[in-house]
């Protein structure tokens, strides 16, 4: 089992940058595929990015080229670097983990708010 805690959210102007962090408990962090999702008010949860256990990144269409996911297994942490932020990136961002690629996202953090002003 793993527990996830996000941090790094906040208020930023359009065009700015933020880096989100997700700290995981446990000693087997490297065995989890990690992901970021977001939910804006009134909208469905949206896939943002994932980083596999082999450190392969994949991105949602709306963030590709602007966001970068990375992981540091020594620190049990996954990051989401967000550049060129847009007002439509405003959402609560969630970190998630799963044991197998293609499996269910079993573990979730509590979320961190990102607000991008125009």
Short mmCIF file of C-alpha atoms in Angstrom, two decimals:
data_model
loop_
_atom_site.label_atom_id
_atom_site.label_comp_id
_atom_site.label_asym_id
_atom_site.label_seq_id
_atom_site.Cartn_x
_atom_site.Cartn_y
_atom_site.Cartn_z
CA UNK A 1 0.00 0.00 0.00
CA UNK A 2 1.13 3.54 -0.66
CA UNK A 3 -0.02 6.91 0.60
CA UNK A 4 0.32 9.98 -1.58
CA UNK A 5 0.59 13.64 -0.60
CA UNK A 6 0.60 16.40 -3.21
CA UNK A 7 2.07 19.86 -2.78
CA UNK A 8 3.09 22.83 -4.87
CA UNK A 9 -0.26 24.14 -6.04
CA UNK A 10 -1.15 27.80 -5.96
CA UNK A 11 -2.14 30.87 -7.92
CA UNK A 12 -0.14 31.83 -10.99
CA UNK A 13 -0.65 34.16 -13.94
CA UNK A 14 -1.19 32.83 -17.42
CA UNK A 15 2.13 31.98 -19.05
CA UNK A 16 3.72 31.18 -15.72
CA UNK A 17 5.01 27.95 -14.26
CA UNK A 18 4.44 25.72 -11.27
CA UNK A 19 5.96 22.45 -10.12
CA UNK A 20 3.79 19.97 -8.30
CA UNK A 21 5.25 17.28 -6.10
CA UNK A 22 3.76 14.04 -4.89
CA UNK A 23 5.48 12.33 -1.99
CA UNK A 24 4.77 8.64 -1.53
CA UNK A 25 5.10 6.57 1.59
CA UNK A 26 6.50 3.07 1.62
CA UNK A 27 9.68 1.45 0.40
CA UNK A 28 8.40 0.15 -2.93
CA UNK A 29 7.76 3.43 -4.71
CA UNK A 30 9.85 2.34 -7.68
CA UNK A 31 7.43 -0.51 -8.36
CA UNK A 32 4.45 1.80 -8.91
CA UNK A 33 3.39 3.45 -12.10
CA UNK A 34 2.62 7.06 -11.21
CA UNK A 35 0.20 9.50 -12.73
CA UNK A 36 -1.29 12.97 -12.52
CA UNK A 37 -4.93 13.77 -13.12
CA UNK A 38 -6.99 16.90 -12.73
CA UNK A 39 -10.58 17.90 -12.23
CA UNK A 40 -11.92 21.32 -13.04
CA UNK A 41 -15.26 22.50 -11.62
CA UNK A 42 -18.16 20.93 -13.47
CA UNK A 43 -15.94 18.72 -15.60
CA UNK A 44 -14.92 15.07 -15.58
CA UNK A 45 -11.57 14.00 -14.22
CA UNK A 46 -8.93 14.35 -16.91
CA UNK A 47 -5.75 12.40 -17.46
CA UNK A 48 -2.70 14.68 -17.40
CA UNK A 49 0.41 12.51 -17.43
CA UNK A 50 1.85 9.22 -16.35
CA UNK A 51 5.34 7.96 -15.65
CA UNK A 52 5.87 4.22 -15.75
CA UNK A 53 8.24 2.21 -13.59
CA UNK A 54 10.69 2.35 -16.50
CA UNK A 55 10.47 6.16 -16.42
CA UNK A 56 8.55 6.39 -19.68
CA UNK A 57 6.30 9.45 -19.79
CA UNK A 58 2.94 9.82 -21.49
CA UNK A 59 0.83 12.97 -21.68
CA UNK A 60 -2.69 14.04 -22.28
CA UNK A 61 -3.28 15.99 -25.47
CA UNK A 62 -4.09 19.22 -23.69
CA UNK A 63 -0.77 19.39 -21.82
CA UNK A 64 1.69 17.71 -24.17
CA UNK A 65 4.63 20.01 -24.86
CA UNK A 66 3.93 22.18 -21.81
CA UNK A 67 4.01 19.78 -18.87
CA UNK A 68 6.75 17.35 -17.87
CA UNK A 69 6.38 14.43 -15.49
CA UNK A 70 9.39 12.97 -13.73
CA UNK A 71 10.13 10.74 -10.78
CA UNK A 72 12.89 10.44 -8.22
CA UNK A 73 12.79 6.96 -6.75
CA UNK A 74 15.42 7.84 -4.15
CA UNK A 75 13.05 10.50 -2.79
CA UNK A 76 9.83 8.55 -3.34
CA UNK A 77 8.52 11.54 -5.26
CA UNK A 78 6.92 12.23 -8.60
CA UNK A 79 6.86 15.72 -10.06
CA UNK A 80 4.79 17.60 -12.57
CA UNK A 81 6.51 20.63 -14.07
CA UNK A 82 3.88 22.86 -15.63
CA UNK A 83 4.98 25.60 -18.01
CA UNK A 84 3.08 28.05 -20.20
CA UNK A 85 0.07 27.70 -17.97
CA UNK A 86 -3.33 28.69 -19.28
CA UNK A 87 -6.53 29.62 -17.43
CA UNK A 88 -8.03 26.34 -18.63
CA UNK A 89 -5.38 24.48 -16.62
CA UNK A 90 -7.17 25.64 -13.47
CA UNK A 91 -8.18 22.51 -11.55
CA UNK A 92 -7.50 20.34 -8.57
CA UNK A 93 -4.55 18.15 -9.46
CA UNK A 94 -4.33 14.62 -8.09
CA UNK A 95 -1.47 12.21 -7.89
CA UNK A 96 -2.22 8.52 -8.38
CA UNK A 97 -0.41 5.20 -8.31
CA UNK A 98 -1.05 1.73 -9.68
CA UNK A 99 0.81 -1.56 -9.50
CA UNK A 100 0.43 -2.61 -13.10
CA UNK A 101 0.48 -0.75 -16.36
CA UNK A 102 -3.06 -0.63 -17.65
CA UNK A 103 -4.49 -1.56 -14.26
CA UNK A 104 -6.74 0.53 -12.08
CA UNK A 105 -5.38 3.63 -10.42
CA UNK A 106 -5.70 2.28 -6.93
CA UNK A 107 -4.09 4.95 -4.78
CA UNK A 108 -4.90 8.66 -4.80
CA UNK A 109 -3.70 11.76 -3.04
CA UNK A 110 -5.95 14.44 -1.59
CA UNK A 111 -5.30 16.89 -4.42
CA UNK A 112 -3.76 20.32 -4.72
CA UNK A 113 -5.44 23.38 -6.22
CA UNK A 114 -3.89 25.11 -9.21
CA UNK A 115 -5.43 28.41 -10.29
CA UNK A 116 -4.25 30.22 -13.39
CA UNK A 117 -5.41 33.81 -13.76
CA UNK A 118 -5.77 35.52 -17.12
#
